Amino acid sequence: MIKPYLTTIACIGLALTSFAQTKATSAQTIKESLQQKATMMETSIVKNVPFENIGPTVMSGRVVDVDVNPNMPSEFYVAYASGGLWYTHNNGTTFTPIMDNSDTQNLGDIAVDWKNGTIWVGTGENNSSRSSYAGIGILKSTDKGETWVNKGLLDSHHIGRIHINPNNPDEVVVAAVGHLYSENEERGVYKTTDGGTTWNKTLYVNSESGIIDLAVSPENFNIQFAASWDKDRKAWNFDGSGEGSGIYKSTDAGNTWENISLKGSGFPTGQGVGRIGLAVYDDNTVYAVHDSQFRREKTSKNEDNTSGKLKKDDFKAMTAQTFLSLEDKKLNAYLKENGFQEKYRAENVKQMVRTGSVKPVDLAKYLEDANSLLFDTPVVGAEVYRSNDGGKSWTKMNEDYIDDLFYSYGYYFAQIQVNPKNKDHIYISGVPILKSKDGGKTFISISAENVHADHHALWINPNNPNHLINGNDGGVNITYDDGENWIKANQPSVGQFYAIQVDNETPYNVYGGLQDNGVWVGAHNAPEDKSWHQEGQYPWKSIMGGDGMQIQVDNRNHNIVYTGFQFGNYFRINRETGEQAYIQPKHELGETPYRFNWQTPILLSSHNQDILYLGGNKLMRSMNQGKDFTAISGDLTNGGKKGNVAYGTLTTIDESEFQFGLLYTGSDDGLVHVSNNAGGNWRNISKTLPQDLWVSRVEASSHKKERVYVTLNGYRFDDFGAYVYMSNDYGTTWEDISSNLPASPINVIVEDPENEDVLYLGTDNGAYVSFNNGEKWEAFSEGLPNVAVHDIKIQTEAKDLLLGTHGRSIYKTNIEPLQSFDSNNDNTLIVYEIEDIRKSSRWGSSWSSWLDAYEPSLPIKFYTNANGDYTLKVLSKDDKTLFSKTINASKGFNYANYNLTLSDSGVKHLRKEDKDLNLEKASNGNYYLPKGTYTIEISGNGKKQTNLFKVK
């Protein structure tokens, strides 16, 4: 089938430069990269550098599926879109991650054989959003998540649904969606009868249409229904419908299929058929929810303007004479309500029309940008169909439009469930979650104040249909009264961060913008436990809603914060007074509207904290904290491209610490520019770099004025190559420093502020460090799963490295040893500086015999260039051994924790050294070091090194 691309073809001429699509990464390359990453994790010299997850948790992250034990519904698994698989046995009171040892955290669907504990995981999210990460096929665990085996379908990228034959656990059918941004063949329905050893593709529509949903009759595995979805996503446009979308039926357990949504069936056909969700009550009763992309018929109801207010469309065909006759009051109301700049009011706008400097249509164009098609398109949207004869015929159940459910992005939802006890009771998911008790004729919302929007999963208890478990963009909710009241179960740390930031307070704060969960701030050492339930105050605070974006903090006053939500909607916030000022730059009336990326970049100048840069398709600069902006460049992109997604936008900005106005920008269409005179002139420095790729980061060196780093990201072409470059001449020439990196899109690069040779890198599958400017990379892994790392920040005073992940919230580690490491001088053994510790009467004690005693801990960090057993000793001032233990160390950085206790011989030595020493046994039976100066000695492989610390 050849899909019509009339819109695309008609608009090619609008682009200033042709856009050559790069090639999708092959399954073989992905397989080799996974093996390469696993080897790197085993041999990395930083594999023992420990990362701590600091949360936050309360806002959670996007859920794609839940699977519940029907015989013990307090036991269930939750699959998060990019946060892995979590298990609870106590109804969501606590959760345990069970995929941290797997090669990915990106999930689409799960299926559990509760009889034997086997778990099937379809990797790669199926919701087709801008951050729906590809997976690595089908994973299987036969030991409840202890280990995982890849069972194939590596090139499917995204999995829609999995079903296990309840009578034969080796028989499994899988709905493979296929690539998100490119065509491929490994999509359709796949079936195995040998537990995943081999697969047979039993349904294939075309290279652009995958299977998004698959439903099975509850009592008859032979009866199956599959929904195909024809979609075409590009960075600049998403066509979420097509001729290849439809419903198929199998009567032989998925071996063969028949299209049951042909013309005359009652189900829509044609180019406007979008995503379809399915639910089966029995062999005959089948529901489908459809995201119809057909245009709505115009009716007098929606043509009438009963309010009398002016609308955008009124100006599109308005003559100058008609415009000049408009009442000033009516025109001013339109201008004010639609956010026109203050200078645009009725009197002066009419004068502009009289002189011909603007036309009436410009008052409509002023409100239209690259995003308006996404929200202004009048499509039918959600509709519910039902078949009472096993799919032979379909009837549309809803009589009216189901408004305010899918809005303009039904591709993100299209989920439907039916009550297993009553075929007329159904639920459909979108921004709210709706239920119907009459088969879909009418609906009511069962959303609530503690239930997040955007719903993707719903389990109905077959033994108690009032008991529902819901998964949404804000985690998990549970109800026992059919949605009247909900419990929130958000213990997992699965926040999907786009960007993070730190300030210089004591203790320092961490800020972060999350997918659909706004912007939050909290102290880096805030306890992430349940104590806040008692206190009533969660330690992290929300400071902005929407999809949280980048954050800048005034280093003179940490209460002044710049942040916002998607598409450049930024604010200056005074956290002390609660004041908010909207600061998005506005184009002039009559000019082409600015284009803003979903993740619009902002930057406070390090030279003057009143100066704020903000990137649209031009670079804007404010000299007064965002009160006014001036464009200091022309269009720094290839000029945009017609579509319903903003494109031809800036994605990254940086300014050199060495010189005010030495500026760099990067765009989503592959351009990197530099200006050495504060925007007076710009030079394209990306002509020798790979073309058309998203510039994910440009980083000006803080060590050499002429040095700059660039990372490119091919995710939006399904190109998962690692593109990392360094220039030592302001971008005139570039050096590829990707060296030994596995294939995985690069999101961020950060240069260490103390050691110019040390670089940190965040990818879609983990984080890395290089000690020699990218000649070789080492993989982080201790405490850090294979998750997308979107942002990296360094708190310079604390020497902490923070990773903002898109799926597992924020991780932190101390990098002081890494900053002092010299890869050219590989010393055999180094014991790093040890922090002094303050003596406490709490050591080994608790205020109640029913509570555990407090155990202190002193981290000991050392480097060795050889694997083996090493001895850690604590020595007194007379070099007597007070404590000793053996450490199995790996080549590289090693971390040991010393609990400050004394051995029996150590107690004797100290008492002998100081006859007057009052050394008392703690309530837990241990003796602890008294105040004094001590030596830590590490020895092994014929080497010995020491360092001092104090107990104060």
PDB file of C-alpha atoms in Angstrom, residues 464-650:
ATOM      1  CA  ASN A 464     -15.047  -7.629  42.588  1.00  0.00           C
ATOM      2  CA  PRO A 465     -15.561  -5.262  39.644  1.00  0.00           C
ATOM      3  CA  ASN A 466     -15.722  -2.244  41.965  1.00  0.00           C
ATOM      4  CA  HIS A 467     -12.016  -2.802  42.637  1.00  0.00           C
ATOM      5  CA  LEU A 468      -9.932  -1.036  39.964  1.00  0.00           C
ATOM      6  CA  ILE A 469      -6.195  -0.394  39.632  1.00  0.00           C
ATOM      7  CA  ASN A 470      -5.391   2.485  37.330  1.00  0.00           C
ATOM      8  CA  GLY A 471      -2.079   3.564  35.771  1.00  0.00           C
ATOM      9  CA  ASN A 472      -1.578   7.096  34.517  1.00  0.00           C
ATOM     10  CA  ASP A 473       1.078   9.764  33.946  1.00  0.00           C
ATOM     11  CA  GLY A 474       1.202  10.283  37.699  1.00  0.00           C
ATOM     12  CA  GLY A 475       1.602   6.679  38.816  1.00  0.00           C
ATOM     13  CA  VAL A 476      -0.891   4.233  40.327  1.00  0.00           C
ATOM     14  CA  ASN A 477      -4.343   4.748  41.813  1.00  0.00           C
ATOM     15  CA  ILE A 478      -6.583   2.137  43.462  1.00  0.00           C
ATOM     16  CA  THR A 479     -10.318   2.257  44.105  1.00  0.00           C
ATOM     17  CA  TYR A 480     -12.715  -0.162  45.799  1.00  0.00           C
ATOM     18  CA  ASP A 481     -15.923   1.697  44.955  1.00  0.00           C
ATOM     19  CA  ASP A 482     -15.750   1.951  41.163  1.00  0.00           C
ATOM     20  CA  GLY A 483     -13.989   5.287  41.109  1.00  0.00           C
ATOM     21  CA  GLU A 484     -15.870   7.145  43.811  1.00  0.00           C
ATOM     22  CA  ASN A 485     -12.695   7.327  45.922  1.00  0.00           C
ATOM     23  CA  TRP A 486      -9.088   6.563  45.100  1.00  0.00           C
ATOM     24  CA  ILE A 487      -5.896   5.611  46.929  1.00  0.00           C
ATOM     25  CA  LYS A 488      -2.566   6.834  45.545  1.00  0.00           C
ATOM     26  CA  ALA A 489       0.330   4.340  45.482  1.00  0.00           C
ATOM     27  CA  ASN A 490       3.365   6.367  44.453  1.00  0.00           C
ATOM     28  CA  GLN A 491       6.263   4.879  46.394  1.00  0.00           C
ATOM     29  CA  PRO A 492       8.529   4.121  43.370  1.00  0.00           C
ATOM     30  CA  SER A 493      11.111   6.683  42.299  1.00  0.00           C
ATOM     31  CA  VAL A 494      10.141   6.832  38.632  1.00  0.00           C
ATOM     32  CA  GLY A 495      10.019  10.545  37.776  1.00  0.00           C
ATOM     33  CA  GLN A 496      10.593  11.376  34.103  1.00  0.00           C
ATOM     34  CA  PHE A 497      12.894  14.392  34.209  1.00  0.00           C
ATOM     35  CA  TYR A 498      13.620  16.525  31.177  1.00  0.00           C
ATOM     36  CA  ALA A 499      15.999  18.871  32.986  1.00  0.00           C
ATOM     37  CA  ILE A 500      17.533  19.457  36.408  1.00  0.00           C
ATOM     38  CA  GLN A 501      19.376  22.298  38.153  1.00  0.00           C
ATOM     39  CA  VAL A 502      21.165  23.004  41.459  1.00  0.00           C
ATOM     40  CA  ASP A 503      21.712  26.115  43.542  1.00  0.00           C
ATOM     41  CA  ASN A 504      24.419  27.159  46.031  1.00  0.00           C
ATOM     42  CA  GLU A 505      22.426  27.075  49.257  1.00  0.00           C
ATOM     43  CA  THR A 506      23.430  25.014  52.305  1.00  0.00           C
ATOM     44  CA  PRO A 507      22.219  22.351  51.942  1.00  0.00           C
ATOM     45  CA  TYR A 508      21.966  22.885  48.238  1.00  0.00           C
ATOM     46  CA  ASN A 509      18.643  22.417  46.466  1.00  0.00           C
ATOM     47  CA  VAL A 510      17.906  20.364  43.395  1.00  0.00           C
ATOM     48  CA  TYR A 511      15.339  21.539  40.831  1.00  0.00           C
ATOM     49  CA  GLY A 512      13.773  19.485  38.082  1.00  0.00           C
ATOM     50  CA  GLY A 513      11.222  19.645  35.275  1.00  0.00           C
ATOM     51  CA  LEU A 514       9.256  16.465  34.596  1.00  0.00           C
ATOM     52  CA  GLN A 515       7.056  15.025  31.877  1.00  0.00           C
ATOM     53  CA  ASP A 516       3.484  16.100  32.694  1.00  0.00           C
ATOM     54  CA  ASN A 517       4.382  16.641  36.354  1.00  0.00           C
ATOM     55  CA  GLY A 518       5.645  20.202  36.432  1.00  0.00           C
ATOM     56  CA  VAL A 519       8.729  21.604  38.147  1.00  0.00           C
ATOM     57  CA  TRP A 520       9.792  20.604  41.658  1.00  0.00           C
ATOM     58  CA  VAL A 521      12.479  21.642  44.119  1.00  0.00           C
ATOM     59  CA  GLY A 522      13.918  19.961  47.200  1.00  0.00           C
ATOM     60  CA  ALA A 523      17.080  19.729  49.279  1.00  0.00           C
ATOM     61  CA  HIS A 524      19.574  17.227  47.890  1.00  0.00           C
ATOM     62  CA  ASN A 525      19.668  15.410  51.242  1.00  0.00           C
ATOM     63  CA  ALA A 526      15.908  15.449  51.881  1.00  0.00           C
ATOM     64  CA  PRO A 527      14.857  12.082  53.360  1.00  0.00           C
ATOM     65  CA  GLU A 528      13.034   9.931  50.827  1.00  0.00           C
ATOM     66  CA  ASP A 529      10.936   7.869  53.213  1.00  0.00           C
ATOM     67  CA  LYS A 530       7.458   7.758  54.708  1.00  0.00           C
ATOM     68  CA  SER A 531       8.160  10.078  57.633  1.00  0.00           C
ATOM     69  CA  TRP A 532       6.476  12.931  55.750  1.00  0.00           C
ATOM     70  CA  HIS A 533       3.153  11.092  56.079  1.00  0.00           C
ATOM     71  CA  GLN A 534       3.338  11.831  59.797  1.00  0.00           C
ATOM     72  CA  GLU A 535       4.575  15.397  59.355  1.00  0.00           C
ATOM     73  CA  GLY A 536       2.184  16.231  56.529  1.00  0.00           C
ATOM     74  CA  GLN A 537       4.783  17.993  54.400  1.00  0.00           C
ATOM     75  CA  TYR A 538       6.571  16.320  51.520  1.00  0.00           C
ATOM     76  CA  PRO A 539      10.142  17.684  51.419  1.00  0.00           C
ATOM     77  CA  TRP A 540       9.991  18.512  47.694  1.00  0.00           C
ATOM     78  CA  LYS A 541       7.726  21.373  46.571  1.00  0.00           C
ATOM     79  CA  SER A 542       5.959  21.964  43.265  1.00  0.00           C
ATOM     80  CA  ILE A 543       6.666  25.366  41.734  1.00  0.00           C
ATOM     81  CA  MET A 544       5.165  24.954  38.244  1.00  0.00           C
ATOM     82  CA  GLY A 545       2.622  22.765  36.452  1.00  0.00           C
ATOM     83  CA  GLY A 546       2.374  21.345  32.930  1.00  0.00           C
ATOM     84  CA  ASP A 547       5.339  19.547  31.428  1.00  0.00           C
ATOM     85  CA  GLY A 548       8.184  20.948  33.489  1.00  0.00           C
ATOM     86  CA  MET A 549      11.092  22.329  31.514  1.00  0.00           C
ATOM     87  CA  GLN A 550      14.498  23.898  32.067  1.00  0.00           C
ATOM     88  CA  ILE A 551      15.373  25.842  35.200  1.00  0.00           C
ATOM     89  CA  GLN A 552      17.768  28.714  35.842  1.00  0.00           C
ATOM     90  CA  VAL A 553      18.434  30.024  39.357  1.00  0.00           C
ATOM     91  CA  ASP A 554      19.791  33.492  40.099  1.00  0.00           C
ATOM     92  CA  ASN A 555      23.067  32.876  41.946  1.00  0.00           C
ATOM     93  CA  ARG A 556      22.602  36.119  43.908  1.00  0.00           C
ATOM     94  CA  ASN A 557      19.189  35.115  45.248  1.00  0.00           C
ATOM     95  CA  HIS A 558      18.076  31.501  44.991  1.00  0.00           C
ATOM     96  CA  ASN A 559      14.438  32.560  45.370  1.00  0.00           C
ATOM     97  CA  ILE A 560      14.516  34.033  41.850  1.00  0.00           C
ATOM     98  CA  VAL A 561      13.881  31.110  39.535  1.00  0.00           C
ATOM     99  CA  TYR A 562      13.227  31.008  35.795  1.00  0.00           C
ATOM    100  CA  THR A 563      11.272  28.010  34.588  1.00  0.00           C
ATOM    101  CA  GLY A 564       8.131  27.022  32.749  1.00  0.00           C
ATOM    102  CA  PHE A 565       6.314  24.461  30.688  1.00  0.00           C
ATOM    103  CA  GLN A 566       6.305  23.187  27.116  1.00  0.00           C
ATOM    104  CA  PHE A 567       6.733  25.275  23.987  1.00  0.00           C
ATOM    105  CA  GLY A 568       8.528  28.199  25.594  1.00  0.00           C
ATOM    106  CA  ASN A 569       5.983  29.193  28.212  1.00  0.00           C
ATOM    107  CA  TYR A 570       8.436  30.518  30.779  1.00  0.00           C
ATOM    108  CA  PHE A 571       8.041  32.505  33.977  1.00  0.00           C
ATOM    109  CA  ARG A 572      10.196  34.419  36.418  1.00  0.00           C
ATOM    110  CA  ILE A 573       9.237  33.217  39.890  1.00  0.00           C
ATOM    111  CA  ASN A 574      10.001  34.792  43.238  1.00  0.00           C
ATOM    112  CA  ARG A 575       9.676  31.817  45.572  1.00  0.00           C
ATOM    113  CA  GLU A 576       9.836  34.058  48.625  1.00  0.00           C
ATOM    114  CA  THR A 577       6.908  36.307  47.667  1.00  0.00           C
ATOM    115  CA  GLY A 578       5.039  33.925  45.356  1.00  0.00           C
ATOM    116  CA  GLU A 579       5.136  36.397  42.469  1.00  0.00           C
ATOM    117  CA  GLN A 580       5.110  35.025  38.913  1.00  0.00           C
ATOM    118  CA  ALA A 581       5.773  36.955  35.716  1.00  0.00           C
ATOM    119  CA  TYR A 582       5.157  35.447  32.276  1.00  0.00           C
ATOM    120  CA  ILE A 583       8.212  36.128  30.128  1.00  0.00           C
ATOM    121  CA  GLN A 584       7.803  34.357  26.777  1.00  0.00           C
ATOM    122  CA  PRO A 585       9.071  36.674  24.010  1.00  0.00           C
ATOM    123  CA  LYS A 586       6.454  37.829  21.505  1.00  0.00           C
ATOM    124  CA  HIS A 587       7.006  38.527  17.829  1.00  0.00           C
ATOM    125  CA  GLU A 588       5.811  41.770  16.337  1.00  0.00           C
ATOM    126  CA  LEU A 589       2.367  41.984  14.752  1.00  0.00           C
ATOM    127  CA  GLY A 590       2.772  41.201  11.064  1.00  0.00           C
ATOM    128  CA  GLU A 591       5.946  39.166  11.567  1.00  0.00           C
ATOM    129  CA  THR A 592       6.215  35.411  11.289  1.00  0.00           C
ATOM    130  CA  PRO A 593       5.562  33.914  14.746  1.00  0.00           C
ATOM    131  CA  TYR A 594       8.530  32.565  16.654  1.00  0.00           C
ATOM    132  CA  ARG A 595       8.874  28.813  16.835  1.00  0.00           C
ATOM    133  CA  PHE A 596       9.514  27.287  20.247  1.00  0.00           C
ATOM    134  CA  ASN A 597      10.673  23.759  20.913  1.00  0.00           C
ATOM    135  CA  TRP A 598       8.816  21.494  23.343  1.00  0.00           C
ATOM    136  CA  GLN A 599      11.928  21.833  25.530  1.00  0.00           C
ATOM    137  CA  THR A 600      12.747  25.477  24.920  1.00  0.00           C
ATOM    138  CA  PRO A 601      16.275  26.306  26.150  1.00  0.00           C
ATOM    139  CA  ILE A 602      16.998  29.155  28.578  1.00  0.00           C
ATOM    140  CA  LEU A 603      20.256  30.408  30.096  1.00  0.00           C
ATOM    141  CA  LEU A 604      21.240  33.023  32.659  1.00  0.00           C
ATOM    142  CA  SER A 605      24.483  34.718  31.711  1.00  0.00           C
ATOM    143  CA  SER A 606      27.317  33.854  34.100  1.00  0.00           C
ATOM    144  CA  HIS A 607      28.614  37.387  33.522  1.00  0.00           C
ATOM    145  CA  ASN A 608      25.442  39.171  34.647  1.00  0.00           C
ATOM    146  CA  GLN A 609      22.519  37.407  36.315  1.00  0.00           C
ATOM    147  CA  ASP A 610      20.068  40.002  35.022  1.00  0.00           C
ATOM    148  CA  ILE A 611      20.749  38.788  31.477  1.00  0.00           C
ATOM    149  CA  LEU A 612      18.592  35.903  30.277  1.00  0.00           C
ATOM    150  CA  TYR A 613      18.836  34.088  26.953  1.00  0.00           C
ATOM    151  CA  LEU A 614      15.865  32.186  25.513  1.00  0.00           C
ATOM    152  CA  GLY A 615      15.842  30.217  22.288  1.00  0.00           C
ATOM    153  CA  GLY A 616      13.005  30.168  19.774  1.00  0.00           C
ATOM    154  CA  ASN A 617      14.044  29.872  16.156  1.00  0.00           C
ATOM    155  CA  LYS A 618      16.002  33.034  16.926  1.00  0.00           C
ATOM    156  CA  LEU A 619      18.062  33.672  20.041  1.00  0.00           C
ATOM    157  CA  MET A 620      16.382  36.184  22.349  1.00  0.00           C
ATOM    158  CA  ARG A 621      18.158  38.197  25.023  1.00  0.00           C
ATOM    159  CA  SER A 622      16.717  40.071  27.964  1.00  0.00           C
ATOM    160  CA  MET A 623      18.841  42.569  29.873  1.00  0.00           C
ATOM    161  CA  ASN A 624      16.287  42.931  32.674  1.00  0.00           C
ATOM    162  CA  GLN A 625      15.333  39.486  34.010  1.00  0.00           C
ATOM    163  CA  GLY A 626      12.953  38.666  31.186  1.00  0.00           C
ATOM    164  CA  LYS A 627      10.856  41.824  31.308  1.00  0.00           C
ATOM    165  CA  ASP A 628      11.798  42.642  27.711  1.00  0.00           C
ATOM    166  CA  PHE A 629      13.452  40.543  25.022  1.00  0.00           C
ATOM    167  CA  THR A 630      15.323  41.440  21.857  1.00  0.00           C
ATOM    168  CA  ALA A 631      16.161  39.004  19.090  1.00  0.00           C
ATOM    169  CA  ILE A 632      19.949  39.021  18.701  1.00  0.00           C
ATOM    170  CA  SER A 633      20.015  36.720  15.704  1.00  0.00           C
ATOM    171  CA  GLY A 634      18.174  35.840  12.577  1.00  0.00           C
ATOM    172  CA  ASP A 635      16.713  32.377  12.176  1.00  0.00           C
ATOM    173  CA  LEU A 636      19.410  29.993  13.439  1.00  0.00           C
ATOM    174  CA  THR A 637      17.642  26.935  11.999  1.00  0.00           C
ATOM    175  CA  ASN A 638      16.955  25.644   8.506  1.00  0.00           C
ATOM    176  CA  GLY A 639      13.739  27.639   8.484  1.00  0.00           C
ATOM    177  CA  GLY A 640      11.204  25.223   9.845  1.00  0.00           C
ATOM    178  CA  LYS A 641       9.061  22.644   8.148  1.00  0.00           C
ATOM    179  CA  LYS A 642       5.333  22.419   7.673  1.00  0.00           C
ATOM    180  CA  GLY A 643       3.737  20.097  10.194  1.00  0.00           C
ATOM    181  CA  ASN A 644       1.806  19.861  13.429  1.00  0.00           C
ATOM    182  CA  VAL A 645       4.882  19.736  15.678  1.00  0.00           C
ATOM    183  CA  ALA A 646       7.129  22.730  16.276  1.00  0.00           C
ATOM    184  CA  TYR A 647      10.320  22.276  14.232  1.00  0.00           C
ATOM    185  CA  GLY A 648      13.175  24.454  13.145  1.00  0.00           C
ATOM    186  CA  THR A 649      13.764  25.540  16.746  1.00  0.00           C
ATOM    187  CA  LEU A 650      16.710  26.054  19.061  1.00  0.00           C
TER     188      LEU A 650
END
